[in-house]
Short mmCIF file of N, CA, C and O in Angstrom, two decimals:
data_model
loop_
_atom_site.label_atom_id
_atom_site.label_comp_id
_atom_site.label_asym_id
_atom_site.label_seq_id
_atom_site.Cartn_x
_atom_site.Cartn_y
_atom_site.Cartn_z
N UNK A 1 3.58 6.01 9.94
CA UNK A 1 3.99 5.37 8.69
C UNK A 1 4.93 4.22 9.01
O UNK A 1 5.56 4.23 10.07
N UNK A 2 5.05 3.11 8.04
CA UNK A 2 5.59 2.19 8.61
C UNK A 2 7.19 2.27 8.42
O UNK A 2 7.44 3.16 7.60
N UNK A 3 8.58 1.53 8.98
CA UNK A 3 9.72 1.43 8.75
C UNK A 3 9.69 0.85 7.51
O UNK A 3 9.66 -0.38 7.48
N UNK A 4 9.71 1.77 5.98
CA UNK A 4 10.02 0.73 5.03
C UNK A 4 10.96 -0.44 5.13
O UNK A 4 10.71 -1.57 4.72
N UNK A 5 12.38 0.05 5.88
CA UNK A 5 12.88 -0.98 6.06
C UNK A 5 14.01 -2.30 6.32
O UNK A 5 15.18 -2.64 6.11
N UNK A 6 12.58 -2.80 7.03
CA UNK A 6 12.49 -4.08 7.26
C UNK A 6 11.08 -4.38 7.80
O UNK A 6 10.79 -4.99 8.83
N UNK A 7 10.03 -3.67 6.64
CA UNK A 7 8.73 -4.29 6.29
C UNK A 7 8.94 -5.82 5.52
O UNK A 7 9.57 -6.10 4.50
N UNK A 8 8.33 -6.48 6.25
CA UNK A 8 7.94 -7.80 5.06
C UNK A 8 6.36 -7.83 5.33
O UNK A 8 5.99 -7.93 6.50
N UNK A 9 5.33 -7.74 4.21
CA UNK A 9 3.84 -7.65 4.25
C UNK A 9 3.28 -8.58 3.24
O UNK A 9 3.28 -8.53 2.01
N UNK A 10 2.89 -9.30 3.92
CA UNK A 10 1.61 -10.74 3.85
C UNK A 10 0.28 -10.22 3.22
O UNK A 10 -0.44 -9.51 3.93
N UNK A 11 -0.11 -10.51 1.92
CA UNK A 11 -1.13 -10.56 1.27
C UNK A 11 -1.69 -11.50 0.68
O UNK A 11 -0.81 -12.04 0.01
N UNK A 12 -2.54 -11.97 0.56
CA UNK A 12 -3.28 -13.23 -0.32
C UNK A 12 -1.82 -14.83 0.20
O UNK A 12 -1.45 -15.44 1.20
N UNK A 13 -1.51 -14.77 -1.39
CA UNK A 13 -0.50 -15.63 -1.73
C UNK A 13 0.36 -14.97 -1.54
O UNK A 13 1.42 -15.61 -1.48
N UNK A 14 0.48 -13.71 -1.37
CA UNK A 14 2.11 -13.05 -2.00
C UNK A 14 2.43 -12.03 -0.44
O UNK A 14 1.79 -11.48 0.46
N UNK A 15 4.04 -12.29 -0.96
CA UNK A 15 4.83 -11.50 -0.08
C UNK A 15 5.45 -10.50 -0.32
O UNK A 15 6.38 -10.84 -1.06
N UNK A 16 5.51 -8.75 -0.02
CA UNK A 16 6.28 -7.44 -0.41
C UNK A 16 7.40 -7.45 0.70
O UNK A 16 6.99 -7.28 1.85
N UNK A 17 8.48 -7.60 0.55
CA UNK A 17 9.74 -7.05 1.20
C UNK A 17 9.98 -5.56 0.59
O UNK A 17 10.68 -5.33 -0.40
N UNK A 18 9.29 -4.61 1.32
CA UNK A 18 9.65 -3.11 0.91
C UNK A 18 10.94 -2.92 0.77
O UNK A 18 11.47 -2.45 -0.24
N UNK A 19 11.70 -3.39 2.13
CA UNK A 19 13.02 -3.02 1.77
C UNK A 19 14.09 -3.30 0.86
O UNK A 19 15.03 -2.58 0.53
N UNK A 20 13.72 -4.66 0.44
CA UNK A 20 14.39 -5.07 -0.89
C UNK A 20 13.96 -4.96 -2.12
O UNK A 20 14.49 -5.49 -3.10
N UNK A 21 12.58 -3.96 -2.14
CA UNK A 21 11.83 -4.28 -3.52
C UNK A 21 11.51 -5.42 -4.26
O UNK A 21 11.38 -5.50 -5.49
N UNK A 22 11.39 -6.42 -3.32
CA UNK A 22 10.77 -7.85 -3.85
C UNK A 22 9.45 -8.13 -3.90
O UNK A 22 8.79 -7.47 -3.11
N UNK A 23 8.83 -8.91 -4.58
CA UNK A 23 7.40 -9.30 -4.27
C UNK A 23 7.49 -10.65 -4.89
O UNK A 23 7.67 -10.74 -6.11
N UNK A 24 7.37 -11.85 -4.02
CA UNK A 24 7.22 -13.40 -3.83
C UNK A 24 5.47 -13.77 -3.69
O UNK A 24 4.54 -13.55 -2.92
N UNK A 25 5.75 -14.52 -5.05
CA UNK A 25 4.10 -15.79 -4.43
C UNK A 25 4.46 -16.73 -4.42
O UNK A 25 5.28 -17.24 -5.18
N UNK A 26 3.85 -17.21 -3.44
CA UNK A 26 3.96 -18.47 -2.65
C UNK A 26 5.19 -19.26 -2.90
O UNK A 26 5.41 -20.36 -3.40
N UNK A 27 6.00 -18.19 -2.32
CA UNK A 27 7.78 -18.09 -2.01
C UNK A 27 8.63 -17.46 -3.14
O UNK A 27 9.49 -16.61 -2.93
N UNK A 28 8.30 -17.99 -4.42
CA UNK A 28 8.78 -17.34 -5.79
C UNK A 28 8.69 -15.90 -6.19
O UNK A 28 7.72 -15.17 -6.33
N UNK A 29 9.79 -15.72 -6.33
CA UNK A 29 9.91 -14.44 -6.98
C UNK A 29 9.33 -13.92 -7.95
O UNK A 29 9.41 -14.69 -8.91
N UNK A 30 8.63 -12.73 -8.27
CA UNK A 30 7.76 -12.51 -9.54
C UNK A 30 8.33 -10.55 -10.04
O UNK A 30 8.56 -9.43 -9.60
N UNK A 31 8.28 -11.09 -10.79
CA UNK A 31 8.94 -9.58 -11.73
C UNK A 31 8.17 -8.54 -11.28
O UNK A 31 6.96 -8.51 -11.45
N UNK A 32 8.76 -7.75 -10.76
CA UNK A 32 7.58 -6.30 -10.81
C UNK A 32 8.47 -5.04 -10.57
O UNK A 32 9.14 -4.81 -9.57
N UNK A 33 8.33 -4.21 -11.81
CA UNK A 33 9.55 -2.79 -12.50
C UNK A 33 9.70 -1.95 -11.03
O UNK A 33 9.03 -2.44 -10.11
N UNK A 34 10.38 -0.90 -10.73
CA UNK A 34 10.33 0.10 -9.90
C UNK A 34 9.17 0.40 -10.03
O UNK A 34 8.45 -0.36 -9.39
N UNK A 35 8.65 1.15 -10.56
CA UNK A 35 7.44 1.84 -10.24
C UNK A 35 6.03 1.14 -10.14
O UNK A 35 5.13 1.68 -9.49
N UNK A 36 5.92 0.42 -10.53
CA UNK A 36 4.74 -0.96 -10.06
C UNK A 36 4.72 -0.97 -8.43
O UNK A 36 3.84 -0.64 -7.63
N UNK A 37 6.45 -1.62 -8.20
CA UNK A 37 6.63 -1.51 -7.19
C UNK A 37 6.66 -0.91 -5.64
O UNK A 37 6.63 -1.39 -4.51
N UNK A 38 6.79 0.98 -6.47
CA UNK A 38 6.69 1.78 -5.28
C UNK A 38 5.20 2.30 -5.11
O UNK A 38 4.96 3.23 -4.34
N UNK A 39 4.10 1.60 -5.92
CA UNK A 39 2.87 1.86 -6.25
C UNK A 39 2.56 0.90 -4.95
O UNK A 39 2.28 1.27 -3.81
N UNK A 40 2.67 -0.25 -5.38
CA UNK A 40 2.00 -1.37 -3.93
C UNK A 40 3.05 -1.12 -2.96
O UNK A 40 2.96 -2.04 -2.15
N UNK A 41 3.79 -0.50 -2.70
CA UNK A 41 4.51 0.05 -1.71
C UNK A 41 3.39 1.51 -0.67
O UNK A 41 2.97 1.41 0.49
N UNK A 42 3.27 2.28 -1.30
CA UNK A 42 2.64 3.11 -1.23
C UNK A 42 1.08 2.41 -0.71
O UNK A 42 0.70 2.71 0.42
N UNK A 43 0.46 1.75 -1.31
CA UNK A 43 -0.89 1.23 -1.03
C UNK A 43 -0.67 0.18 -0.09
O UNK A 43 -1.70 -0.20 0.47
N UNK A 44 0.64 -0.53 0.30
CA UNK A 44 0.56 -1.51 1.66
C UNK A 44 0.75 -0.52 2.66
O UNK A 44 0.26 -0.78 3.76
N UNK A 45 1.49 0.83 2.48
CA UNK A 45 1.53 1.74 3.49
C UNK A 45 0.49 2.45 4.12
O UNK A 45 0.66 3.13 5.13
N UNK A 46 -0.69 2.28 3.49
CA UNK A 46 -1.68 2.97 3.73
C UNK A 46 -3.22 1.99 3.39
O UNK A 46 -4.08 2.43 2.63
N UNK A 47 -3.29 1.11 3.85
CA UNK A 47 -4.18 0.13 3.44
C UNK A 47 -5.62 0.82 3.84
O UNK A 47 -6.10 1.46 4.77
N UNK A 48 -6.02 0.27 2.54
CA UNK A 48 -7.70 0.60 3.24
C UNK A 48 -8.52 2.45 2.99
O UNK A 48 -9.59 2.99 3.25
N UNK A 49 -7.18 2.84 2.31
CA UNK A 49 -6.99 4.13 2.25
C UNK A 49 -7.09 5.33 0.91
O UNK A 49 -6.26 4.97 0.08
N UNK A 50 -7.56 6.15 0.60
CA UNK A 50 -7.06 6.34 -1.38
C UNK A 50 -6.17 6.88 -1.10
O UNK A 50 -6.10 7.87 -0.37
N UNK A 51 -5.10 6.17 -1.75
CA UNK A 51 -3.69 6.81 -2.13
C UNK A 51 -3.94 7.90 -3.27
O UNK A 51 -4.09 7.38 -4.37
N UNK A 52 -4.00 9.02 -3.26
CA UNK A 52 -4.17 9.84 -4.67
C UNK A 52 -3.26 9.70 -5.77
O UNK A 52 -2.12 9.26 -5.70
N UNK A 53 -4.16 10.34 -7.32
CA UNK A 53 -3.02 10.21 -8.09
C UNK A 53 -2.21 11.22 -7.58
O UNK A 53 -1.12 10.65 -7.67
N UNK A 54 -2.02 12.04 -7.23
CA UNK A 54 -1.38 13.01 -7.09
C UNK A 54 -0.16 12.79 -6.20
O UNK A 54 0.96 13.22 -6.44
N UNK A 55 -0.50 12.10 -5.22
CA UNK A 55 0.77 11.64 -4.20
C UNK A 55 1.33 10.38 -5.04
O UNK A 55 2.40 10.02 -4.56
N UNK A 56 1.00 9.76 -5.90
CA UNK A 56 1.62 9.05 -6.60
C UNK A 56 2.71 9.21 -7.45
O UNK A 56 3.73 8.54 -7.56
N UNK A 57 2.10 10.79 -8.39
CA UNK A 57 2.69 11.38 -8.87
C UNK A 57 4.19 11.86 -8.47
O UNK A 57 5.30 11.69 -8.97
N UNK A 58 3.65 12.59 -7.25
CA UNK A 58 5.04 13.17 -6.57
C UNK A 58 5.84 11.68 -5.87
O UNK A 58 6.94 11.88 -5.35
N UNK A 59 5.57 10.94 -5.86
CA UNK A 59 6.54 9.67 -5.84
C UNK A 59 7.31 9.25 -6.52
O UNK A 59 8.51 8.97 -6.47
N UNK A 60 5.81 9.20 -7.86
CA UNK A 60 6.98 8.06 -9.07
C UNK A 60 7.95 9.24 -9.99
O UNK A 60 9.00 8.89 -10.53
N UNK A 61 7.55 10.37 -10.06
CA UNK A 61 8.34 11.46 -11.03
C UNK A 61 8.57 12.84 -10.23
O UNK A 61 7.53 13.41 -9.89
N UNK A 62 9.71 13.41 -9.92
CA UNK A 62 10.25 14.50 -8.99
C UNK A 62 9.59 15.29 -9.90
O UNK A 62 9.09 14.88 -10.95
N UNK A 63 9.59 16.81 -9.35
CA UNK A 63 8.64 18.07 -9.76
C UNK A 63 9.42 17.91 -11.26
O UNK A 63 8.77 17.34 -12.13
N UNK A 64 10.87 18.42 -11.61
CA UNK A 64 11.26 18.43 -12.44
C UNK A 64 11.19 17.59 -13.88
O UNK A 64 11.89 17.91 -14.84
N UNK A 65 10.45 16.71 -13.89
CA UNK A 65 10.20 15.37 -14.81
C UNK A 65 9.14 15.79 -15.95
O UNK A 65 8.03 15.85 -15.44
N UNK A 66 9.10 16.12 -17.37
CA UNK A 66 7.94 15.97 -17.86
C UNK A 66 7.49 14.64 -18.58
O UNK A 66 8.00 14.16 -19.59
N UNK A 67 6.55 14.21 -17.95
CA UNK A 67 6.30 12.89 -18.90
C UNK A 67 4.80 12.83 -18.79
O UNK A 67 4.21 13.23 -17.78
N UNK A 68 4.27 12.38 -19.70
CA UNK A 68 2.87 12.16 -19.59
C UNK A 68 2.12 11.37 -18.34
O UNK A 68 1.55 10.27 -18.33
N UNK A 69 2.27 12.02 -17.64
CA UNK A 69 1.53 11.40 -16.33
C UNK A 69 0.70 10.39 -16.08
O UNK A 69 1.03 9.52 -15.27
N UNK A 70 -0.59 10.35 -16.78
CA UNK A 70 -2.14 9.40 -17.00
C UNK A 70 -1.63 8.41 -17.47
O UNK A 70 -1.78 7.31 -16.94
N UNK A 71 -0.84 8.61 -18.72
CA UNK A 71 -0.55 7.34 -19.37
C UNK A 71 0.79 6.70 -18.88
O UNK A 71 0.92 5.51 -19.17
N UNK A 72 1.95 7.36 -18.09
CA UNK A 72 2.67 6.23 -17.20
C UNK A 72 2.30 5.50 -16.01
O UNK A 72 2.83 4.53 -15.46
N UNK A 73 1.05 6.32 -15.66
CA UNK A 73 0.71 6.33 -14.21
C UNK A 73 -0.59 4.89 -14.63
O UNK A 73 -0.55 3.82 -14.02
N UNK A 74 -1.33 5.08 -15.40
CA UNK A 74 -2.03 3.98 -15.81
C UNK A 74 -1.08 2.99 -16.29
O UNK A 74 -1.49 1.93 -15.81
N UNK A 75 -0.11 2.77 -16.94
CA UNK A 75 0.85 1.77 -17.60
C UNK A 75 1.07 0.98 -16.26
O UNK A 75 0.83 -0.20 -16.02
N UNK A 76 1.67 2.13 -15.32
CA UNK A 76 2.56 1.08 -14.09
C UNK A 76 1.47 0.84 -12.90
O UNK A 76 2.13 0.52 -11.92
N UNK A 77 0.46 0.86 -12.64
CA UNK A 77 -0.53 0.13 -12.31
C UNK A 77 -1.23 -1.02 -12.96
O UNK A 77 -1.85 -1.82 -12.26
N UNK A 78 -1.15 -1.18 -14.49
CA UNK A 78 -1.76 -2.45 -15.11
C UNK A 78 -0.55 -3.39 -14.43
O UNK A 78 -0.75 -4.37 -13.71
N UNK A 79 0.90 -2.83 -14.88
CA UNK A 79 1.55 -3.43 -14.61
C UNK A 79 1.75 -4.27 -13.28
O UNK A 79 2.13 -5.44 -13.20
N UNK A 80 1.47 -3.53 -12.42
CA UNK A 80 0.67 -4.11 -10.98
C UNK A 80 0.02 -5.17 -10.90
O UNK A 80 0.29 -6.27 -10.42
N UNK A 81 -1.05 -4.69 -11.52
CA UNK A 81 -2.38 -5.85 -11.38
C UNK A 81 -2.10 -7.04 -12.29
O UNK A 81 -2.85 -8.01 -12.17
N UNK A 82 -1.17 -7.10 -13.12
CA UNK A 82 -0.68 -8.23 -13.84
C UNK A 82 -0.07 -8.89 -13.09
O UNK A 82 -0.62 -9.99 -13.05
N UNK A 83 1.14 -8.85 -12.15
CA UNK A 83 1.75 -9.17 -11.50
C UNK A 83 1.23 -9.72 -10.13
O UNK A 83 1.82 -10.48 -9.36
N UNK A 84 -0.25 -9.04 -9.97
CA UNK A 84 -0.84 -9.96 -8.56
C UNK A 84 -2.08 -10.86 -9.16
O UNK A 84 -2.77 -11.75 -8.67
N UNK A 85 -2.06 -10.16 -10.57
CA UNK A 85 -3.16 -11.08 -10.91
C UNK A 85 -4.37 -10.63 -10.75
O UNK A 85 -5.16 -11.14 -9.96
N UNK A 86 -4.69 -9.49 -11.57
CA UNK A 86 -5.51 -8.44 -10.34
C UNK A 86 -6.54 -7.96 -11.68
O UNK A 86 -5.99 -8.17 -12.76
N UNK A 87 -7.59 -7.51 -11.77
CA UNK A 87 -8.16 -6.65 -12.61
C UNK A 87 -8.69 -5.46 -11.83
O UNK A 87 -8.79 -5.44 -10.60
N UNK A 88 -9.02 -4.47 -12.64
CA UNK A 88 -9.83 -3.29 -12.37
C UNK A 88 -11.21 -3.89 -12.47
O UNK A 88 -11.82 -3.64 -11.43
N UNK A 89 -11.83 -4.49 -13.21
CA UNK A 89 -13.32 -4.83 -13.25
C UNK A 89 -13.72 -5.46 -12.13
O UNK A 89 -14.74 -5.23 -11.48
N UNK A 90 -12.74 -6.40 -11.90
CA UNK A 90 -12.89 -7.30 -10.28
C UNK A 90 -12.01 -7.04 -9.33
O UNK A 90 -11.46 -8.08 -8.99
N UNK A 91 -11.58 -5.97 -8.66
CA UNK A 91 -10.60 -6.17 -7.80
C UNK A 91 -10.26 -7.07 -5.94
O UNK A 91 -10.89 -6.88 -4.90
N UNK A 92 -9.09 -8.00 -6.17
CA UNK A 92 -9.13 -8.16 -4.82
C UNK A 92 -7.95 -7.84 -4.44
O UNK A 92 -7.56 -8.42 -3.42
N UNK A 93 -7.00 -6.85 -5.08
CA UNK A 93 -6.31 -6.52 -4.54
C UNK A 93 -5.98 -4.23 -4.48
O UNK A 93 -5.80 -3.49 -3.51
N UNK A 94 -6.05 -3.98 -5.72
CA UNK A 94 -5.91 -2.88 -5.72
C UNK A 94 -7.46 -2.13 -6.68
O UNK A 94 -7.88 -2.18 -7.84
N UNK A 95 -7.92 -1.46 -5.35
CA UNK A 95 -9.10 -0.79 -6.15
C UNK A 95 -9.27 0.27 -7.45
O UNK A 95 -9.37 -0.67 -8.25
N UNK A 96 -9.35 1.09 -8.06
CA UNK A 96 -9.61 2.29 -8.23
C UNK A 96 -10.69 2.95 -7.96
O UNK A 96 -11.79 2.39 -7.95
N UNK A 97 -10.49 4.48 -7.66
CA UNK A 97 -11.26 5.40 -7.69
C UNK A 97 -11.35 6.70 -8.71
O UNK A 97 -10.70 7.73 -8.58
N UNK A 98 -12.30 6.40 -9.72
CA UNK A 98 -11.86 7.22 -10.71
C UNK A 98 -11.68 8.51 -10.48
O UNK A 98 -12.24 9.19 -9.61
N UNK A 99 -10.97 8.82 -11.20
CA UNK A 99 -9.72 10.43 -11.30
C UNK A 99 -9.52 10.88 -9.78
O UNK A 99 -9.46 12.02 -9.34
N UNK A 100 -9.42 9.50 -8.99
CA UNK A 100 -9.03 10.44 -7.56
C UNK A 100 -8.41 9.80 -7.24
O UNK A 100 -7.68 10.45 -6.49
N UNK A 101 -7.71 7.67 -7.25
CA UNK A 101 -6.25 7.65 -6.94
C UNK A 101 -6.75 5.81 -6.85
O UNK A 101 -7.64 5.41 -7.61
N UNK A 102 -6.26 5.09 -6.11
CA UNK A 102 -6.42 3.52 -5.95
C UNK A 102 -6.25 3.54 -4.10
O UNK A 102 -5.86 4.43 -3.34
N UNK A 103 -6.63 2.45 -3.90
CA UNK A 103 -6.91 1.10 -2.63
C UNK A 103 -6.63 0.32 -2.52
O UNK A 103 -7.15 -0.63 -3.10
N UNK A 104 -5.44 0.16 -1.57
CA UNK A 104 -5.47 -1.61 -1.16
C UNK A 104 -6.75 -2.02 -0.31
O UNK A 104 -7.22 -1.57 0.73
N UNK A 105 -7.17 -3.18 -1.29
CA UNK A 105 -8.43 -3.55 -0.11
C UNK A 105 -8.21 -4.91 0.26
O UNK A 105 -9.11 -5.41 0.94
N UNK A 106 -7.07 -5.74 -0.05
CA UNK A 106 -7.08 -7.08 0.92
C UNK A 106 -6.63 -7.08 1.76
O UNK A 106 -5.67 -6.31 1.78
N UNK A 107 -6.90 -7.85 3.05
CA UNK A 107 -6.21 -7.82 4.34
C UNK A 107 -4.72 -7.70 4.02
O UNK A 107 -4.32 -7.91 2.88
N UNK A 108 -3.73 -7.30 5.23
CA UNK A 108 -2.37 -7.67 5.13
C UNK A 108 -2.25 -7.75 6.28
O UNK A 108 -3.06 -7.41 7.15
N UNK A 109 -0.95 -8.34 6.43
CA UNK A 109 -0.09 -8.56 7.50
C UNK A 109 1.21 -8.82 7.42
O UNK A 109 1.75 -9.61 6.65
N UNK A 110 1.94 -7.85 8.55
CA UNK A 110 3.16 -7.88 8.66
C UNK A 110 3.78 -9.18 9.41
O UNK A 110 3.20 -9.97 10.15
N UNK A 111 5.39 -9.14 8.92
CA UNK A 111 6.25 -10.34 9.83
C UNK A 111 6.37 -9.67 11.05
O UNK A 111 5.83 -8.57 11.13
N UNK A 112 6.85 -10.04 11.86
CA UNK A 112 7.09 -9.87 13.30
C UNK A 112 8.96 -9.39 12.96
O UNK A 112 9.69 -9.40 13.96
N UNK A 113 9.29 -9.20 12.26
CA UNK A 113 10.30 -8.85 12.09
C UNK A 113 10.65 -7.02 11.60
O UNK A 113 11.54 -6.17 11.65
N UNK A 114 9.34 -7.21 11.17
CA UNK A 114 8.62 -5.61 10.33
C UNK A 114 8.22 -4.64 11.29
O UNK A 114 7.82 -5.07 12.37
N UNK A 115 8.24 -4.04 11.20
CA UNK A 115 6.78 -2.61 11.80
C UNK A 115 5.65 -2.54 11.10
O UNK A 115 5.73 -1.65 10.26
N UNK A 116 4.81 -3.01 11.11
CA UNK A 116 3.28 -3.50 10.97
C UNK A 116 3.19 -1.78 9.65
O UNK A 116 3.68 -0.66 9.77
N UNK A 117 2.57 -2.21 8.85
CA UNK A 117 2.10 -1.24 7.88
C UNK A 117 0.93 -0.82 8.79
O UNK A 117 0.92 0.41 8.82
N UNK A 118 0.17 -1.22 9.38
CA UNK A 118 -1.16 -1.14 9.89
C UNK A 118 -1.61 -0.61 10.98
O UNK A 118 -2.77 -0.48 11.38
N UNK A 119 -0.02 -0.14 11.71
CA UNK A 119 0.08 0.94 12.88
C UNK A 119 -1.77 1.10 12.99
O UNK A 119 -2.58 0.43 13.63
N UNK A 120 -2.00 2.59 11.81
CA UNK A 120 -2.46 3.25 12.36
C UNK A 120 -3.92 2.67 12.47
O UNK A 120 -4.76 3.05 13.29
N UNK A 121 -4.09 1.70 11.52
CA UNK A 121 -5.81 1.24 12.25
C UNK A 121 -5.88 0.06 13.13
O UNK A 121 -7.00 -0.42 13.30
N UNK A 122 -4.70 -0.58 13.82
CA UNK A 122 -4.63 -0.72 14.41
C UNK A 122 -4.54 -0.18 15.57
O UNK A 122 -4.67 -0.96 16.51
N UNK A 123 -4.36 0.90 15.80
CA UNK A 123 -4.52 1.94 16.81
C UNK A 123 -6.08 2.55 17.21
O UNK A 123 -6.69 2.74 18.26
N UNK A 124 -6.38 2.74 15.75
CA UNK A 124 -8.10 2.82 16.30
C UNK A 124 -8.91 1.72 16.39
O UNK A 124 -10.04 1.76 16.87
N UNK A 125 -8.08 0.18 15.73
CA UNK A 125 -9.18 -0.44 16.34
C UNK A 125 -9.11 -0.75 18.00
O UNK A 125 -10.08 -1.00 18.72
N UNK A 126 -7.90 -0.67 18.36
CA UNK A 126 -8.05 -0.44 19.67
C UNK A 126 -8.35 0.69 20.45
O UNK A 126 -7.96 0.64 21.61
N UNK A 127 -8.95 1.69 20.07
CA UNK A 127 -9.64 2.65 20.56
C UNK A 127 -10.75 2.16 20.76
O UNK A 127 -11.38 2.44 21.79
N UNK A 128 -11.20 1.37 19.85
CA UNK A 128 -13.08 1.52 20.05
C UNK A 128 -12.61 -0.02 21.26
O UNK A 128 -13.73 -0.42 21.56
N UNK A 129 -12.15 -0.44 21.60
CA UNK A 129 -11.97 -1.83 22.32
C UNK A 129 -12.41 -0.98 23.68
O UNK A 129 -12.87 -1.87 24.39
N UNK A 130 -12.51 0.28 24.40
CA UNK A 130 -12.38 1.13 25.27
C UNK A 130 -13.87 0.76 26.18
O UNK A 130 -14.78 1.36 25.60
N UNK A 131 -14.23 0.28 26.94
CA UNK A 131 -15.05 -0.19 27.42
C UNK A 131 -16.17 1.49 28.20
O UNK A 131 -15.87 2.60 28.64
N UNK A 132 -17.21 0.85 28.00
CA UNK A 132 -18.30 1.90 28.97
C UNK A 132 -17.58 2.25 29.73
O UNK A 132 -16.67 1.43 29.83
N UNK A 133 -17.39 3.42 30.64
CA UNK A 133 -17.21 4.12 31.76
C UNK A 133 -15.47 4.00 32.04
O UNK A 133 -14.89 4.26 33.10
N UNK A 134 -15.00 3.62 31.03
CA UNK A 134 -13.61 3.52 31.05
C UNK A 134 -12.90 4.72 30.40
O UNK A 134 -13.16 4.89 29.21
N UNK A 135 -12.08 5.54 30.95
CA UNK A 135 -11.52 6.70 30.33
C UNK A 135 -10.25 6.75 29.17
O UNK A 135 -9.08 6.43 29.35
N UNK A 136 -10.65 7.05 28.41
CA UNK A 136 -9.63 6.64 27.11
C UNK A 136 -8.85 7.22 26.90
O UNK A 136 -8.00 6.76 26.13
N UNK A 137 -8.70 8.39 27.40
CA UNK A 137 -7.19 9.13 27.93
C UNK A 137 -6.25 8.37 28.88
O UNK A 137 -5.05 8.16 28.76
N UNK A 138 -7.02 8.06 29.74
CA UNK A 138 -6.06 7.21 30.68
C UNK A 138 -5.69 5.79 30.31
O UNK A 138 -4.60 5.38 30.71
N UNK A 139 -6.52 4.90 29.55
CA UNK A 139 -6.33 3.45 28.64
C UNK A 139 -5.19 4.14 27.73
O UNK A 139 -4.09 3.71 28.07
N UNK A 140 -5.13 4.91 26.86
CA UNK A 140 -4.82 4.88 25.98
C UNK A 140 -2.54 5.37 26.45
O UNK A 140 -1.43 5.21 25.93
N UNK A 141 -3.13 5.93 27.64
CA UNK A 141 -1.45 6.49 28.58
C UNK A 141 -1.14 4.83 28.62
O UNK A 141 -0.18 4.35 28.02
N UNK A 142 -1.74 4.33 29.11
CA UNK A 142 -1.56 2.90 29.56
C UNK A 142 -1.13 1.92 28.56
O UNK A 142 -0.79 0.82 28.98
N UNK A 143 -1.09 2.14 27.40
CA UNK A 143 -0.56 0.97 26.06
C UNK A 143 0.67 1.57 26.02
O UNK A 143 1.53 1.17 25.23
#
């Protein structure tokens, strides 16, 4: 998982500083509530990936919380996709998967200042880099 922080993560136009809870396009600051926020937090952490509702859940509201779930949990995702500019009908930034959770599906990239959100498929894409007759136990001691 990545060091929230001092993540800074590169998408499209726009920039997430996890650690400050910011999100900048194309340098400017753009409004986006806590929980919007820890939503594309959550989905730059795991790109490429379904974040469930359920782990969402236990994010945005502790066990103890009753609130209507579907309908905050849908509220602060529009709220999202407003803010990147995003639809559900067309997505290029956050997918859904109905009744089972959302996707970041645009590339990202971290600053060099960050710990890469992308560790971990970055890790397998350098697995498959493992050449014929080359032992990937021993490549892999070797990184």
């Amino acid at each position: 998982m990545a060091d929230k922080g001092k993540d800074i993560v590169s998408f499209g136009s726009f920039e997430a500083e996890l650690r400050g809870g910011e999100l900048r396009r194309n340098g400017s600051k753009v409004r986006l509530q806590e929980q919007p926020f820890q939503i594309l937090t959550m989905l730059l952490e795991n790109p490429g990936e379904i974040v469930t509702r359920e782990e969402l859940r236990k994010r945005l509201w502790p066990a103890d919380t009753f609130v209507d779930f579907d309908h905050g949990l849908n509220a602060a995702v529009k709220r999202l996709r407003d803010a990147l500019g995003d639809s559900a009908e067309n997505p290029r930034f956050v997918e859904t998967l109905a009744r089972r959770g959302y996707r970041f599906v645009a590339p990202i990239a971290a600053k060099p200042n960050g710990t890469s959100p992308i560790r971990r498929s970055s890790r397998r894409q350098h697995r498959q880099r493992v050449g014929v007759g080359e032992s990937p136990s021993l490549h892999s001691r070797s990184c």
